[in-house]
Amino acid sequence: MPDTPFAPVILGNEPGSFPHSVLADRHPAIIQRVRDAFPYGPGHHRALDELLKSCTEGTVGHLPADAPDRDRWQRWGLAEYAGRSWYDVPWLWSESYFYRLLLDAVGWFGPGAWQGVDPFRPFKRAELDAPDTDEELAALDALPGLPERERARALLHGSLWGNRADLGFRLSAEGAEVRDPAPALVADDSEALWALLPAGGAATLVLVADNAGRELVPDLLLIAHLLAEGRAARVALHVKPYPYYVSDATTADVVDALHRLRAASGAAAEYARVLWSAMADGRLTVRAHPFSCAPLPYARMPDDLRAEFAAATLTVLKGDLNYRRLVGDRMWPPTTPFQETTAYFPGPVAALRTLKSDVITGLTGATEARLVASEGRRWRTGGTHALIQVDVKSPAAAET
């Protein structure tokens, strides 16, 4: 990943900036929502109060001495950042560590009766069970009559725009979920993506998921289509090893989404059958690597993850957080080539992302100028624009 003084690491210490609002406003709101969603006891309430005070007024503190991942977090930057203001350390790091401490406050890591209880589960389930989900699943019945290429495109865009369902984003963008769902893409490399996944090509796909609920469902539908049509022979679905960023998908969320599809009728149930069968025979696997919750860019991925990505025909990273980790959470000039920021990645990689943070690469100068002229800086964070970007790595691969 290029290191340039023109692309500083994003911090949260600029009042009025989007990162600052996340630390100052969104995180306290999340603490309150979690507090209200469960009948936690006095100890949990004290721990949540302490976290609230720390992240709004204090400094980064250490994990408990008996925390199972304390050594890992020390290597991930805690040894360097402890004692510093939350606003003065990299924003990617401070966000990630906030969620790790939130889990500690509610007893996720145990021991005790609250061990393993997802503090975000009520929000995820409410979204998955909403009438809007029924409407979206019923709409799938129109797909079987379409040519395969049109079905593939519809499901790809469903997966892309499903990212609008991010629950954490809604906390600081009230009403964003009901805006026009189909603004123009700011970048569209979908033809390069399909060239890497031709029908009958027996590709190996890695899909790194982002959110649960109404985003994970279209991700699963896309996977089902790729498997059923022979565009992928094997798929590895990467999720988080523990609850993260309010709505990020875990293995339990995958199971919930599959049950939701199985309970539906029509095409949705058929997609569920494909997925269930693929998991049973090993064509679809679910993985939860510890690095998925690391507060670090993918440029620092461990060797085993690097080997898996290198062996894949294509790795698709979903969502805003994965994009920040893929290109580096820096204030890149928007015209910085996407392929330049992903040159380190060990194999072909694609990003499917709606824009909900300041990081952006790969735009043309004309596209950037039009966005700035019409929306100022809002286009970067409003969730009303999206991108499909691909780094093929080998020019020959895109021609097969």
XYZ file of C-alpha atoms in Angstrom:
400
model
C 0.000 0.000 0.000
C 1.520 3.349 -0.977
C 2.553 5.618 1.868
C 2.045 9.234 0.886
C 1.879 12.447 2.911
C -1.113 13.396 0.753
C -3.126 10.524 2.251
C -2.973 10.915 6.032
C -4.460 8.293 8.315
C -7.953 9.382 9.370
C -8.337 10.440 13.007
C -11.427 11.538 14.896
C -10.017 14.729 16.383
C -11.511 17.266 13.971
C -14.753 18.703 15.421
C -17.523 18.623 12.859
C -15.959 15.789 10.875
C -17.754 12.507 10.273
C -15.267 10.438 12.342
C -15.596 12.876 15.233
C -19.396 12.543 15.152
C -19.133 8.755 15.286
C -16.974 8.876 18.393
C -18.872 11.700 20.108
C -22.446 10.853 19.116
C -22.882 7.404 17.590
C -20.972 5.446 20.216
C -22.902 6.915 23.168
C -26.144 6.193 21.270
C -25.089 2.594 20.781
C -24.317 2.199 24.478
C -27.791 3.487 25.319
C -29.503 1.186 22.829
C -27.668 -1.840 24.166
C -28.483 -0.830 27.756
C -32.182 -0.535 26.883
C -32.364 -3.785 24.917
C -31.449 -6.176 27.751
C -32.246 -6.522 31.470
C -28.619 -6.221 32.460
C -27.665 -6.162 36.120
C -25.936 -3.459 38.168
C -22.453 -4.661 37.258
C -23.147 -4.409 33.564
C -24.668 -0.950 33.991
C -21.602 0.244 35.869
C -19.352 -1.129 33.144
C -21.407 0.579 30.437
C -21.262 3.859 32.377
C -17.499 3.561 32.631
C -17.200 2.880 28.915
C -19.397 5.879 28.121
C -17.269 8.173 30.252
C -14.053 6.771 28.843
C -14.966 7.076 25.172
C -16.438 10.587 25.470
C -14.154 12.230 28.033
C -11.253 9.935 28.785
C -8.453 7.942 27.250
C -8.001 4.474 25.820
C -7.722 1.936 28.618
C -6.315 -1.587 28.814
C -8.220 -4.838 28.554
C -8.588 -6.894 31.742
C -5.546 -8.961 32.562
C -7.488 -12.194 31.984
C -9.003 -11.158 28.647
C -8.576 -14.073 26.223
C -7.393 -11.809 23.408
C -5.333 -9.332 25.427
C -2.017 -10.314 23.852
C -3.540 -10.081 20.390
C -4.807 -6.551 21.020
C -1.446 -5.574 22.447
C 0.074 -6.552 19.088
C -2.742 -4.797 17.241
C -1.851 -1.442 18.759
C -3.112 -1.322 22.338
C 0.422 -1.197 23.694
C 0.952 1.981 21.670
C -2.425 3.698 22.074
C -3.346 3.033 25.713
C -3.481 6.295 27.644
C -4.140 8.434 24.570
C -7.383 10.209 23.726
C -9.835 8.162 21.670
C -9.884 11.067 19.226
C -6.113 11.089 18.676
C -5.601 7.487 17.560
C -6.530 6.140 14.099
C -10.297 6.207 13.698
C -10.410 2.629 12.402
C -8.599 1.498 15.533
C -10.713 3.492 18.002
C -13.982 2.285 16.461
C -12.907 -1.342 16.595
C -11.645 -1.125 20.153
C -14.889 0.530 21.280
C -16.851 -2.531 20.189
C -14.375 -4.857 21.852
C -14.804 -2.996 25.167
C -18.576 -2.910 24.753
C -18.623 -6.701 24.568
C -16.504 -6.861 27.696
C -18.929 -4.539 29.515
C -21.926 -6.793 28.811
C -20.165 -10.036 29.688
C -19.802 -11.525 26.218
C -16.444 -13.120 27.012
C -17.644 -14.422 30.393
C -17.572 -16.325 32.548
C -21.186 -15.922 33.592
C -24.736 -16.208 32.355
C -24.306 -13.459 29.754
C -21.354 -15.132 28.066
C -21.933 -15.339 24.322
C -25.165 -13.295 24.344
C -25.077 -10.976 21.320
C -25.970 -7.458 22.562
C -27.032 -6.486 19.045
C -29.242 -9.499 18.351
C -32.597 -7.746 19.008
C -31.782 -5.126 16.372
C -30.650 -7.724 13.840
C -33.699 -9.917 14.390
C -36.135 -6.998 14.173
C -34.751 -6.098 10.777
C -34.721 -9.669 9.511
C -38.331 -10.191 10.626
C -39.614 -6.863 9.266
C -42.394 -6.787 6.623
C -39.937 -5.144 4.216
C -37.977 -8.395 4.194
C -41.091 -10.309 3.168
C -41.586 -7.913 0.277
C -37.994 -8.276 -0.865
C -38.173 -12.085 -0.743
C -41.462 -12.126 -2.641
C -39.864 -9.988 -5.369
C -37.449 -12.858 -6.065
C -40.264 -14.743 -7.780
C -39.793 -12.494 -10.811
C -36.186 -13.624 -11.329
C -36.552 -17.201 -12.702
C -38.105 -15.883 -15.921
C -35.156 -13.632 -16.701
C -32.015 -14.586 -18.671
C -29.176 -15.697 -16.407
C -27.108 -12.590 -17.010
C -30.007 -10.354 -15.946
C -30.631 -12.451 -12.855
C -26.948 -12.288 -11.967
C -26.897 -8.503 -12.389
C -30.048 -8.076 -10.285
C -28.619 -10.180 -7.459
C -25.251 -8.417 -7.606
C -26.969 -5.056 -7.233
C -29.163 -6.462 -4.487
C -26.025 -7.428 -2.602
C -24.452 -4.035 -3.281
C -27.409 -1.918 -2.169
C -28.270 -4.249 0.680
C -25.460 -2.455 2.493
C -27.914 0.394 3.058
C -29.345 -1.825 5.825
C -26.350 -1.144 8.095
C -27.879 -0.513 11.528
C -24.930 1.431 12.894
C -25.094 3.839 9.969
C -28.761 4.557 10.667
C -27.915 5.896 14.099
C -26.117 8.864 12.555
C -28.043 9.142 9.280
C -31.695 9.207 10.240
C -33.887 8.648 7.228
C -31.110 7.393 4.952
C -32.789 4.009 4.710
C -35.885 5.429 3.029
C -34.226 7.548 0.373
C -34.144 6.714 -3.305
C -32.423 3.293 -3.322
C -30.952 3.547 -6.831
C -28.633 6.511 -7.377
C -25.933 6.099 -10.029
C -22.776 4.200 -9.180
C -19.663 6.337 -8.835
C -17.576 3.449 -10.209
C -18.722 0.258 -11.917
C -16.257 -2.528 -12.725
C -18.963 -5.195 -12.801
C -17.902 -6.461 -16.235
C -14.455 -7.257 -14.863
C -16.099 -9.048 -11.929
C -18.232 -11.236 -14.209
C -15.224 -11.984 -16.395
C -13.573 -13.567 -13.361
C -16.707 -15.631 -12.645
C -17.818 -17.038 -16.012
C -20.564 -19.645 -16.136
C -19.005 -23.083 -15.917
C -15.663 -21.656 -14.886
C -15.414 -23.577 -11.580
C -14.192 -20.516 -9.703
C -13.290 -20.395 -6.039
C -14.921 -17.345 -4.461
C -14.240 -15.765 -1.100
C -16.944 -13.345 0.031
C -16.103 -11.282 3.106
C -19.491 -10.280 4.518
C -20.358 -7.059 6.252
C -23.765 -6.725 7.891
C -26.374 -9.223 9.044
C -30.125 -9.055 8.450
C -31.353 -7.499 5.218
C -27.829 -7.159 3.855
C -26.722 -10.704 4.552
C -29.830 -12.154 2.882
C -28.980 -10.713 -0.570
C -25.350 -11.765 -0.083
C -26.576 -15.332 0.425
C -28.891 -15.055 -2.578
C -25.972 -13.962 -4.757
C -23.899 -16.902 -3.491
C -26.751 -19.304 -4.218
C -27.021 -18.031 -7.779
C -23.275 -18.295 -8.409
C -23.261 -21.877 -7.153
C -26.421 -22.926 -8.984
C -25.278 -21.448 -12.311
C -21.745 -22.796 -12.117
C -20.125 -19.376 -11.817
C -18.557 -20.607 -8.572
C -17.666 -24.169 -7.648
C -16.759 -23.327 -4.072
C -17.498 -20.336 -1.864
C -16.018 -19.355 1.493
C -18.180 -16.859 3.385
C -16.165 -14.927 5.947
C -18.053 -13.481 8.927
C -17.029 -11.968 12.256
C -15.978 -14.254 15.123
C -17.982 -12.138 17.580
C -20.550 -9.298 17.456
C -19.031 -6.179 15.974
C -20.051 -2.757 14.650
C -23.690 -3.251 15.752
C -24.838 -5.213 12.730
C -21.840 -7.111 11.379
C -22.640 -10.716 10.519
C -21.596 -13.662 12.687
C -22.174 -17.388 12.134
C -25.367 -17.166 14.198
C -26.626 -14.458 11.855
C -25.939 -16.687 8.846
C -28.057 -19.408 10.447
C -30.851 -16.918 11.177
C -30.802 -15.683 7.578
C -30.912 -19.222 6.199
C -33.890 -20.075 8.393
C -35.602 -16.895 7.211
C -35.137 -17.967 3.604
C -36.295 -21.527 4.301
C -39.464 -20.216 5.915
C -40.316 -18.200 2.811
C -42.086 -19.485 -0.274
C -41.332 -19.457 -3.979
C -37.887 -18.594 -5.281
C -36.573 -17.632 -1.826
C -37.135 -21.154 -0.533
C -35.374 -22.603 -3.572
C -32.353 -20.386 -2.952
C -32.371 -21.623 0.649
C -32.350 -25.226 -0.572
C -29.316 -24.527 -2.759
C -27.448 -22.919 0.136
C -28.378 -25.627 2.651
C -27.246 -28.348 0.258
C -24.011 -26.506 -0.550
C -23.148 -26.204 3.121
C -23.877 -29.896 3.660
C -21.545 -31.048 0.885
C -18.812 -28.456 1.555
C -19.206 -26.271 -1.516
C -20.158 -23.414 0.821
C -18.200 -22.937 4.033
C -18.480 -20.299 6.745
C -15.294 -18.968 8.322
C -14.666 -16.585 11.176
C -11.004 -15.555 11.238
C -9.824 -13.488 14.243
C -8.370 -10.903 11.851
C -11.913 -10.091 10.722
C -12.226 -8.065 13.938
C -8.759 -6.562 13.773
C -8.473 -2.745 13.873
C -5.982 -2.932 11.017
C -5.872 -2.683 7.220
C -5.754 -5.867 5.182
C -2.218 -4.928 4.201
C -1.290 -6.371 7.623
C -3.218 -9.630 7.222
C -1.637 -12.800 8.667
C -0.030 -15.408 6.440
C -2.849 -17.967 6.604
C -5.434 -15.423 5.459
C -3.092 -14.181 2.751
C -2.709 -17.749 1.468
C -6.490 -18.217 1.299
C -7.033 -14.985 -0.608
C -4.151 -15.840 -2.949
C -5.725 -19.192 -3.812
C -9.148 -17.704 -4.623
C -10.271 -16.879 -8.137
C -11.799 -13.738 -6.629
C -12.202 -12.237 -3.179
C -15.205 -9.927 -2.782
C -15.211 -7.556 0.172
C -18.588 -6.148 1.157
C -19.352 -2.862 2.816
C -17.786 0.299 4.068
C -15.622 -1.076 6.876
C -14.071 -3.720 4.642
C -13.379 -1.038 2.037
C -11.604 1.097 4.628
C -9.506 -1.900 5.596
C -8.839 -2.860 1.974
C -7.517 0.479 0.683
C -6.353 1.821 4.051
C -8.367 4.231 6.213
C -6.699 7.312 4.770
C -7.805 10.560 3.202
C -6.815 9.503 -0.302
C -7.268 11.914 -3.184
C -10.423 10.422 -4.760
C -8.674 9.979 -8.108
C -6.011 7.703 -6.575
C -6.270 4.483 -8.618
C -8.056 1.694 -6.746
C -5.510 -0.767 -8.142
C -2.691 1.292 -6.624
C -4.135 1.018 -3.109
C -4.798 -2.724 -3.497
C -1.519 -3.671 -5.172
C -0.466 -5.563 -2.016
C -3.534 -7.852 -2.111
C -2.455 -11.410 -2.989
C -5.130 -12.138 -5.615
C -7.968 -10.612 -7.627
C -10.175 -8.528 -5.353
C -13.476 -6.691 -5.691
C -15.191 -4.153 -3.443
C -18.975 -3.808 -3.220
C -19.719 -0.759 -1.123
C -22.194 2.002 -0.466
C -20.376 5.180 0.548
C -20.712 5.902 4.273
C -17.302 7.257 5.258
C -14.745 9.663 3.824
C -12.438 7.087 2.245
C -12.703 6.820 -1.536
C -10.377 5.860 -4.385
C -10.686 5.097 -8.068
C -12.881 7.970 -9.227
C -12.391 9.933 -12.407
C -11.791 13.641 -12.019
C -15.066 14.384 -13.787
C -17.052 12.136 -11.446
C -15.489 13.733 -8.373
C -16.195 17.229 -9.687
C -19.865 16.444 -10.360
C -20.351 14.940 -6.901
C -18.697 17.857 -5.130
C -20.657 20.393 -7.156
C -24.000 18.793 -6.352
C -23.474 17.646 -2.751
C -20.345 19.138 -1.230
C -18.832 16.448 0.997
C -22.126 14.725 1.777
C -21.723 12.278 -1.112
C -18.892 10.571 0.746
C -20.902 9.662 3.845
C -24.612 9.856 2.987
C -25.071 6.265 1.811
C -26.730 7.414 -1.423
C -23.896 6.425 -3.761
C -22.155 3.119 -4.306
C -19.304 1.477 -6.168
C -18.192 -1.795 -7.668
C -14.415 -1.796 -8.028
C -12.204 -4.655 -9.155
C -8.454 -5.210 -9.163
C -8.026 -8.103 -11.599
C -4.268 -8.377 -10.972
C -3.592 -10.265 -14.214
C -4.930 -8.636 -17.401
C -5.235 -12.063 -18.975
C -7.557 -13.256 -16.236
C -10.215 -10.718 -17.177
C -10.235 -11.973 -20.779
C -11.100 -15.620 -20.022
